[in-house]
Amino acid sequence: YQDDDYGRDLYAGLRRGLGKKVSSIVAKVAYDPTSADVQPQVTQLKASKANVFMIFAFGKFSLQAFNAVSRLGWKPQIFVNDVSSASALMAIVPQNAANGSISIVFGKDPAAPIWAKDKGIRLFQSILRKYGSGVTSRDLKDGYYVAGMASAFTMVDALKAAGKNLTR
């Protein structure tokens, strides 16, 4: 997990969720979010003989973790957090490591066929086509763009609700 509030919160949530089975965690390893690579941490987790691997990381580090799992020939059951399970990222991880992974996703992935006719996804795509610069078909299926646009819509709604005289 990432050694900051983000990663520690995810790890704490896992511990709470496991309840009385929390002792089944055989190892935990944090990584510095400013480090270059997480392969040493993945190697350490493999050495623990864990058969489940929770990846609580952002994109680059998640990709590195999957690459390390593949290089090490490790075959744990992998769970990957929402931020690292976007189709755009999962499409480039080694499939021998990613196959069978379970993602913890709470948003709509525009690359997933189930959302192809979804009103919100279609709105996102029409706005990106209209205002995006150099938009490709790949961009229209990128969950990171959806997340960014959702954040922007939320910010606009918050500013509208705050009224015309903004203060601290």
JSON list of C-alpha atoms in Angstrom, two decimals:
[
{"chain": "A", "resi": 1, "resn": "TYR", "atom": "CA", "xyz": [0.00, 0.00, 0.00]},
{"chain": "A", "resi": 2, "resn": "GLN", "atom": "CA", "xyz": [1.02, 3.57, -0.55]},
{"chain": "A", "resi": 3, "resn": "ASP", "atom": "CA", "xyz": [2.58, 4.95, 2.64]},
{"chain": "A", "resi": 4, "resn": "ASP", "atom": "CA", "xyz": [0.32, 7.98, 3.06]},
{"chain": "A", "resi": 5, "resn": "ASP", "atom": "CA", "xyz": [-3.23, 8.67, 4.24]},
{"chain": "A", "resi": 6, "resn": "TYR", "atom": "CA", "xyz": [-4.66, 7.16, 1.05]},
{"chain": "A", "resi": 7, "resn": "GLY", "atom": "CA", "xyz": [-2.88, 3.82, 1.39]},
{"chain": "A", "resi": 8, "resn": "ARG", "atom": "CA", "xyz": [-3.16, 3.63, 5.16]},
{"chain": "A", "resi": 9, "resn": "ASP", "atom": "CA", "xyz": [-6.93, 4.26, 4.95]},
{"chain": "A", "resi": 10, "resn": "LEU", "atom": "CA", "xyz": [-7.34, 1.42, 2.44]},
{"chain": "A", "resi": 11, "resn": "TYR", "atom": "CA", "xyz": [-5.27, -0.91, 4.62]},
{"chain": "A", "resi": 12, "resn": "ALA", "atom": "CA", "xyz": [-7.27, 0.11, 7.73]},
{"chain": "A", "resi": 13, "resn": "GLY", "atom": "CA", "xyz": [-10.49, -0.58, 5.81]},
{"chain": "A", "resi": 14, "resn": "LEU", "atom": "CA", "xyz": [-9.23, -4.04, 4.87]},
{"chain": "A", "resi": 15, "resn": "ARG", "atom": "CA", "xyz": [-8.42, -4.78, 8.51]},
{"chain": "A", "resi": 16, "resn": "ARG", "atom": "CA", "xyz": [-11.86, -3.60, 9.63]},
{"chain": "A", "resi": 17, "resn": "GLY", "atom": "CA", "xyz": [-13.53, -5.59, 6.87]},
{"chain": "A", "resi": 18, "resn": "LEU", "atom": "CA", "xyz": [-11.73, -8.78, 7.83]},
{"chain": "A", "resi": 19, "resn": "GLY", "atom": "CA", "xyz": [-12.89, -8.43, 11.43]},
{"chain": "A", "resi": 20, "resn": "LYS", "atom": "CA", "xyz": [-12.00, -11.58, 13.38]},
{"chain": "A", "resi": 21, "resn": "LYS", "atom": "CA", "xyz": [-10.06, -12.91, 10.37]},
{"chain": "A", "resi": 22, "resn": "VAL", "atom": "CA", "xyz": [-7.59, -10.01, 10.44]},
{"chain": "A", "resi": 23, "resn": "SER", "atom": "CA", "xyz": [-4.88, -12.44, 11.60]},
{"chain": "A", "resi": 24, "resn": "SER", "atom": "CA", "xyz": [-4.99, -14.01, 8.12]},
{"chain": "A", "resi": 25, "resn": "ILE", "atom": "CA", "xyz": [-2.90, -11.04, 6.90]},
{"chain": "A", "resi": 26, "resn": "VAL", "atom": "CA", "xyz": [0.57, -12.60, 6.73]},
{"chain": "A", "resi": 27, "resn": "ALA", "atom": "CA", "xyz": [2.47, -9.47, 5.65]},
{"chain": "A", "resi": 28, "resn": "LYS", "atom": "CA", "xyz": [2.03, -5.82, 4.82]},
{"chain": "A", "resi": 29, "resn": "VAL", "atom": "CA", "xyz": [4.45, -3.59, 3.00]},
{"chain": "A", "resi": 30, "resn": "ALA", "atom": "CA", "xyz": [4.19, 0.14, 2.44]},
{"chain": "A", "resi": 31, "resn": "TYR", "atom": "CA", "xyz": [5.99, 1.99, -0.31]},
{"chain": "A", "resi": 32, "resn": "ASP", "atom": "CA", "xyz": [7.03, 5.62, -0.52]},
{"chain": "A", "resi": 33, "resn": "PRO", "atom": "CA", "xyz": [4.88, 7.35, -3.17]},
{"chain": "A", "resi": 34, "resn": "THR", "atom": "CA", "xyz": [7.99, 9.26, -4.32]},
{"chain": "A", "resi": 35, "resn": "SER", "atom": "CA", "xyz": [10.01, 6.08, -4.90]},
{"chain": "A", "resi": 36, "resn": "ALA", "atom": "CA", "xyz": [10.94, 4.87, -8.36]},
{"chain": "A", "resi": 37, "resn": "ASP", "atom": "CA", "xyz": [9.72, 1.27, -8.19]},
{"chain": "A", "resi": 38, "resn": "VAL", "atom": "CA", "xyz": [7.78, -1.15, -5.99]},
{"chain": "A", "resi": 39, "resn": "GLN", "atom": "CA", "xyz": [9.40, -4.40, -7.15]},
{"chain": "A", "resi": 40, "resn": "PRO", "atom": "CA", "xyz": [11.37, -4.77, -3.87]},
{"chain": "A", "resi": 41, "resn": "GLN", "atom": "CA", "xyz": [8.12, -4.58, -1.88]},
{"chain": "A", "resi": 42, "resn": "VAL", "atom": "CA", "xyz": [6.40, -7.11, -4.16]},
{"chain": "A", "resi": 43, "resn": "THR", "atom": "CA", "xyz": [9.39, -9.45, -3.82]},
{"chain": "A", "resi": 44, "resn": "GLN", "atom": "CA", "xyz": [9.14, -9.12, -0.03]},
{"chain": "A", "resi": 45, "resn": "LEU", "atom": "CA", "xyz": [5.43, -10.00, -0.14]},
{"chain": "A", "resi": 46, "resn": "LYS", "atom": "CA", "xyz": [6.06, -13.02, -2.35]},
{"chain": "A", "resi": 47, "resn": "ALA", "atom": "CA", "xyz": [8.65, -14.22, 0.17]},
{"chain": "A", "resi": 48, "resn": "SER", "atom": "CA", "xyz": [5.95, -14.12, 2.87]},
{"chain": "A", "resi": 49, "resn": "LYS", "atom": "CA", "xyz": [4.19, -16.94, 0.97]},
{"chain": "A", "resi": 50, "resn": "ALA", "atom": "CA", "xyz": [0.98, -14.89, 0.86]},
{"chain": "A", "resi": 51, "resn": "ASN", "atom": "CA", "xyz": [-1.61, -16.32, -1.52]},
{"chain": "A", "resi": 52, "resn": "VAL", "atom": "CA", "xyz": [-3.63, -13.09, -1.76]},
{"chain": "A", "resi": 53, "resn": "PHE", "atom": "CA", "xyz": [-2.16, -9.79, -2.92]},
{"chain": "A", "resi": 54, "resn": "MET", "atom": "CA", "xyz": [-4.01, -6.52, -2.32]},
{"chain": "A", "resi": 55, "resn": "ILE", "atom": "CA", "xyz": [-2.72, -3.68, -4.53]},
{"chain": "A", "resi": 56, "resn": "PHE", "atom": "CA", "xyz": [-3.55, -0.36, -2.88]},
{"chain": "A", "resi": 57, "resn": "ALA", "atom": "CA", "xyz": [-1.65, 1.88, -5.29]},
{"chain": "A", "resi": 58, "resn": "PHE", "atom": "CA", "xyz": [-1.96, 4.51, -7.97]},
{"chain": "A", "resi": 59, "resn": "GLY", "atom": "CA", "xyz": [-1.49, 3.74, -11.69]},
{"chain": "A", "resi": 60, "resn": "LYS", "atom": "CA", "xyz": [2.29, 3.63, -12.18]},
{"chain": "A", "resi": 61, "resn": "PHE", "atom": "CA", "xyz": [2.88, 1.65, -9.01]},
{"chain": "A", "resi": 62, "resn": "SER", "atom": "CA", "xyz": [0.00, -0.71, -9.73]},
{"chain": "A", "resi": 63, "resn": "LEU", "atom": "CA", "xyz": [1.44, -1.42, -13.17]},
{"chain": "A", "resi": 64, "resn": "GLN", "atom": "CA", "xyz": [4.85, -2.03, -11.59]},
{"chain": "A", "resi": 65, "resn": "ALA", "atom": "CA", "xyz": [3.27, -4.40, -9.05]},
{"chain": "A", "resi": 66, "resn": "PHE", "atom": "CA", "xyz": [1.60, -6.44, -11.80]},
{"chain": "A", "resi": 67, "resn": "ASN", "atom": "CA", "xyz": [4.87, -6.49, -13.77]},
{"chain": "A", "resi": 68, "resn": "ALA", "atom": "CA", "xyz": [6.74, -7.71, -10.69]},
{"chain": "A", "resi": 69, "resn": "VAL", "atom": "CA", "xyz": [4.17, -10.45, -10.05]},
{"chain": "A", "resi": 70, "resn": "SER", "atom": "CA", "xyz": [4.62, -11.58, -13.64]},
{"chain": "A", "resi": 71, "resn": "ARG", "atom": "CA", "xyz": [8.44, -11.48, -13.53]},
{"chain": "A", "resi": 72, "resn": "LEU", "atom": "CA", "xyz": [8.51, -13.35, -10.22]},
{"chain": "A", "resi": 73, "resn": "GLY", "atom": "CA", "xyz": [6.12, -16.04, -11.45]},
{"chain": "A", "resi": 74, "resn": "TRP", "atom": "CA", "xyz": [4.01, -15.42, -8.35]},
{"chain": "A", "resi": 75, "resn": "LYS", "atom": "CA", "xyz": [0.38, -16.58, -8.62]},
{"chain": "A", "resi": 76, "resn": "PRO", "atom": "CA", "xyz": [-1.59, -14.98, -5.77]},
{"chain": "A", "resi": 77, "resn": "GLN", "atom": "CA", "xyz": [-5.25, -13.99, -5.98]},
{"chain": "A", "resi": 78, "resn": "ILE", "atom": "CA", "xyz": [-4.98, -10.27, -6.71]},
{"chain": "A", "resi": 79, "resn": "PHE", "atom": "CA", "xyz": [-7.37, -7.55, -5.61]},
{"chain": "A", "resi": 80, "resn": "VAL", "atom": "CA", "xyz": [-6.79, -4.12, -7.09]},
{"chain": "A", "resi": 81, "resn": "ASN", "atom": "CA", "xyz": [-8.26, -0.83, -5.91]},
{"chain": "A", "resi": 82, "resn": "ASP", "atom": "CA", "xyz": [-10.49, 1.41, -8.03]},
{"chain": "A", "resi": 83, "resn": "VAL", "atom": "CA", "xyz": [-7.81, 3.90, -9.05]},
{"chain": "A", "resi": 84, "resn": "SER", "atom": "CA", "xyz": [-5.67, 1.13, -10.51]},
{"chain": "A", "resi": 85, "resn": "SER", "atom": "CA", "xyz": [-8.40, -0.91, -12.17]},
{"chain": "A", "resi": 86, "resn": "ALA", "atom": "CA", "xyz": [-9.31, 1.42, -15.03]},
{"chain": "A", "resi": 87, "resn": "SER", "atom": "CA", "xyz": [-9.48, -0.37, -18.36]},
{"chain": "A", "resi": 88, "resn": "ALA", "atom": "CA", "xyz": [-6.84, 1.97, -19.78]},
{"chain": "A", "resi": 89, "resn": "LEU", "atom": "CA", "xyz": [-4.36, 0.68, -17.19]},
{"chain": "A", "resi": 90, "resn": "MET", "atom": "CA", "xyz": [-5.48, -2.94, -17.04]},
{"chain": "A", "resi": 91, "resn": "ALA", "atom": "CA", "xyz": [-5.07, -3.23, -20.82]},
{"chain": "A", "resi": 92, "resn": "ILE", "atom": "CA", "xyz": [-1.29, -2.76, -20.48]},
{"chain": "A", "resi": 93, "resn": "VAL", "atom": "CA", "xyz": [-0.54, -4.97, -17.47]},
{"chain": "A", "resi": 94, "resn": "PRO", "atom": "CA", "xyz": [0.82, -8.47, -18.13]},
{"chain": "A", "resi": 95, "resn": "GLN", "atom": "CA", "xyz": [-2.25, -10.60, -18.72]},
{"chain": "A", "resi": 96, "resn": "ASN", "atom": "CA", "xyz": [-0.69, -13.64, -17.03]},
{"chain": "A", "resi": 97, "resn": "ALA", "atom": "CA", "xyz": [-0.68, -11.59, -13.83]},
{"chain": "A", "resi": 98, "resn": "ALA", "atom": "CA", "xyz": [-3.94, -9.70, -14.35]},
{"chain": "A", "resi": 99, "resn": "ASN", "atom": "CA", "xyz": [-6.18, -12.60, -15.37]},
{"chain": "A", "resi": 100, "resn": "GLY", "atom": "CA", "xyz": [-8.42, -13.50, -12.47]},
{"chain": "A", "resi": 101, "resn": "SER", "atom": "CA", "xyz": [-7.77, -10.26, -10.62]},
{"chain": "A", "resi": 102, "resn": "ILE", "atom": "CA", "xyz": [-10.71, -8.78, -8.80]},
{"chain": "A", "resi": 103, "resn": "SER", "atom": "CA", "xyz": [-11.17, -5.04, -8.96]},
{"chain": "A", "resi": 104, "resn": "ILE", "atom": "CA", "xyz": [-12.76, -2.82, -6.40]},
{"chain": "A", "resi": 105, "resn": "VAL", "atom": "CA", "xyz": [-14.59, -0.41, -8.70]},
{"chain": "A", "resi": 106, "resn": "PHE", "atom": "CA", "xyz": [-17.27, 2.09, -7.71]},
{"chain": "A", "resi": 107, "resn": "GLY", "atom": "CA", "xyz": [-17.51, 4.12, -10.91]},
{"chain": "A", "resi": 108, "resn": "LYS", "atom": "CA", "xyz": [-18.72, 3.52, -14.44]},
{"chain": "A", "resi": 109, "resn": "ASP", "atom": "CA", "xyz": [-15.97, 2.35, -16.79]},
{"chain": "A", "resi": 110, "resn": "PRO", "atom": "CA", "xyz": [-16.67, 3.76, -20.26]},
{"chain": "A", "resi": 111, "resn": "ALA", "atom": "CA", "xyz": [-14.74, 0.86, -21.84]},
{"chain": "A", "resi": 112, "resn": "ALA", "atom": "CA", "xyz": [-17.10, -1.73, -20.33]},
{"chain": "A", "resi": 113, "resn": "PRO", "atom": "CA", "xyz": [-19.85, -2.79, -22.75]},
{"chain": "A", "resi": 114, "resn": "ILE", "atom": "CA", "xyz": [-22.45, -2.68, -19.97]},
{"chain": "A", "resi": 115, "resn": "TRP", "atom": "CA", "xyz": [-22.20, 1.14, -19.92]},
{"chain": "A", "resi": 116, "resn": "ALA", "atom": "CA", "xyz": [-22.20, 1.69, -23.71]},
{"chain": "A", "resi": 117, "resn": "LYS", "atom": "CA", "xyz": [-25.73, 3.14, -23.73]},
{"chain": "A", "resi": 118, "resn": "ASP", "atom": "CA", "xyz": [-25.64, 4.71, -20.27]},
{"chain": "A", "resi": 119, "resn": "LYS", "atom": "CA", "xyz": [-26.95, 8.28, -20.19]},
{"chain": "A", "resi": 120, "resn": "GLY", "atom": "CA", "xyz": [-24.08, 9.56, -18.03]},
{"chain": "A", "resi": 121, "resn": "ILE", "atom": "CA", "xyz": [-21.36, 7.92, -20.13]},
{"chain": "A", "resi": 122, "resn": "ARG", "atom": "CA", "xyz": [-22.94, 9.25, -23.32]},
{"chain": "A", "resi": 123, "resn": "LEU", "atom": "CA", "xyz": [-23.03, 12.76, -21.80]},
{"chain": "A", "resi": 124, "resn": "PHE", "atom": "CA", "xyz": [-19.36, 12.45, -20.83]},
{"chain": "A", "resi": 125, "resn": "GLN", "atom": "CA", "xyz": [-18.42, 11.36, -24.36]},
{"chain": "A", "resi": 126, "resn": "SER", "atom": "CA", "xyz": [-20.41, 14.15, -26.03]},
{"chain": "A", "resi": 127, "resn": "ILE", "atom": "CA", "xyz": [-18.79, 16.81, -23.80]},
{"chain": "A", "resi": 128, "resn": "LEU", "atom": "CA", "xyz": [-15.31, 15.38, -24.37]},
{"chain": "A", "resi": 129, "resn": "ARG", "atom": "CA", "xyz": [-15.88, 15.30, -28.14]},
{"chain": "A", "resi": 130, "resn": "LYS", "atom": "CA", "xyz": [-17.10, 18.89, -28.13]},
{"chain": "A", "resi": 131, "resn": "TYR", "atom": "CA", "xyz": [-14.52, 20.48, -25.84]},
{"chain": "A", "resi": 132, "resn": "GLY", "atom": "CA", "xyz": [-11.58, 18.07, -25.81]},
{"chain": "A", "resi": 133, "resn": "SER", "atom": "CA", "xyz": [-8.53, 18.84, -27.89]},
{"chain": "A", "resi": 134, "resn": "GLY", "atom": "CA", "xyz": [-7.39, 16.02, -30.17]},
{"chain": "A", "resi": 135, "resn": "VAL", "atom": "CA", "xyz": [-9.81, 13.52, -28.63]},
{"chain": "A", "resi": 136, "resn": "THR", "atom": "CA", "xyz": [-9.36, 9.92, -29.80]},
{"chain": "A", "resi": 137, "resn": "SER", "atom": "CA", "xyz": [-11.71, 6.95, -29.54]},
{"chain": "A", "resi": 138, "resn": "ARG", "atom": "CA", "xyz": [-9.36, 5.65, -26.84]},
{"chain": "A", "resi": 139, "resn": "ASP", "atom": "CA", "xyz": [-9.96, 8.83, -24.81]},
{"chain": "A", "resi": 140, "resn": "LEU", "atom": "CA", "xyz": [-13.71, 8.24, -24.96]},
{"chain": "A", "resi": 141, "resn": "LYS", "atom": "CA", "xyz": [-13.17, 4.92, -23.17]},
{"chain": "A", "resi": 142, "resn": "ASP", "atom": "CA", "xyz": [-10.73, 6.22, -20.55]},
{"chain": "A", "resi": 143, "resn": "GLY", "atom": "CA", "xyz": [-12.12, 6.02, -17.01]},
{"chain": "A", "resi": 144, "resn": "TYR", "atom": "CA", "xyz": [-9.67, 8.67, -15.79]},
{"chain": "A", "resi": 145, "resn": "TYR", "atom": "CA", "xyz": [-11.40, 11.22, -18.03]},
{"chain": "A", "resi": 146, "resn": "VAL", "atom": "CA", "xyz": [-14.78, 10.17, -16.59]},
{"chain": "A", "resi": 147, "resn": "ALA", "atom": "CA", "xyz": [-13.45, 10.63, -13.05]},
{"chain": "A", "resi": 148, "resn": "GLY", "atom": "CA", "xyz": [-12.08, 14.06, -13.91]},
{"chain": "A", "resi": 149, "resn": "MET", "atom": "CA", "xyz": [-15.33, 15.17, -15.47]},
{"chain": "A", "resi": 150, "resn": "ALA", "atom": "CA", "xyz": [-17.34, 13.82, -12.52]},
{"chain": "A", "resi": 151, "resn": "SER", "atom": "CA", "xyz": [-15.12, 15.85, -10.17]},
{"chain": "A", "resi": 152, "resn": "ALA", "atom": "CA", "xyz": [-15.63, 18.96, -12.31]},
{"chain": "A", "resi": 153, "resn": "PHE", "atom": "CA", "xyz": [-19.43, 18.53, -12.27]},
{"chain": "A", "resi": 154, "resn": "THR", "atom": "CA", "xyz": [-19.33, 18.12, -8.48]},
{"chain": "A", "resi": 155, "resn": "MET", "atom": "CA", "xyz": [-17.22, 21.28, -8.12]},
{"chain": "A", "resi": 156, "resn": "VAL", "atom": "CA", "xyz": [-19.61, 23.28, -10.30]},
{"chain": "A", "resi": 157, "resn": "ASP", "atom": "CA", "xyz": [-22.60, 22.06, -8.26]},
{"chain": "A", "resi": 158, "resn": "ALA", "atom": "CA", "xyz": [-20.81, 22.98, -5.01]},
{"chain": "A", "resi": 159, "resn": "LEU", "atom": "CA", "xyz": [-20.02, 26.48, -6.29]},
{"chain": "A", "resi": 160, "resn": "LYS", "atom": "CA", "xyz": [-23.62, 27.00, -7.43]},
{"chain": "A", "resi": 161, "resn": "ALA", "atom": "CA", "xyz": [-24.89, 25.89, -4.03]},
{"chain": "A", "resi": 162, "resn": "ALA", "atom": "CA", "xyz": [-22.45, 28.25, -2.28]},
{"chain": "A", "resi": 163, "resn": "GLY", "atom": "CA", "xyz": [-24.18, 31.24, -3.85]},
{"chain": "A", "resi": 164, "resn": "LYS", "atom": "CA", "xyz": [-22.93, 34.40, -5.50]},
{"chain": "A", "resi": 165, "resn": "ASN", "atom": "CA", "xyz": [-20.89, 35.79, -2.61]},
{"chain": "A", "resi": 166, "resn": "LEU", "atom": "CA", "xyz": [-18.14, 33.26, -2.04]},
{"chain": "A", "resi": 167, "resn": "THR", "atom": "CA", "xyz": [-16.19, 33.48, 1.20]},
{"chain": "A", "resi": 168, "resn": "ARG", "atom": "CA", "xyz": [-13.91, 31.17, 3.06]}
]
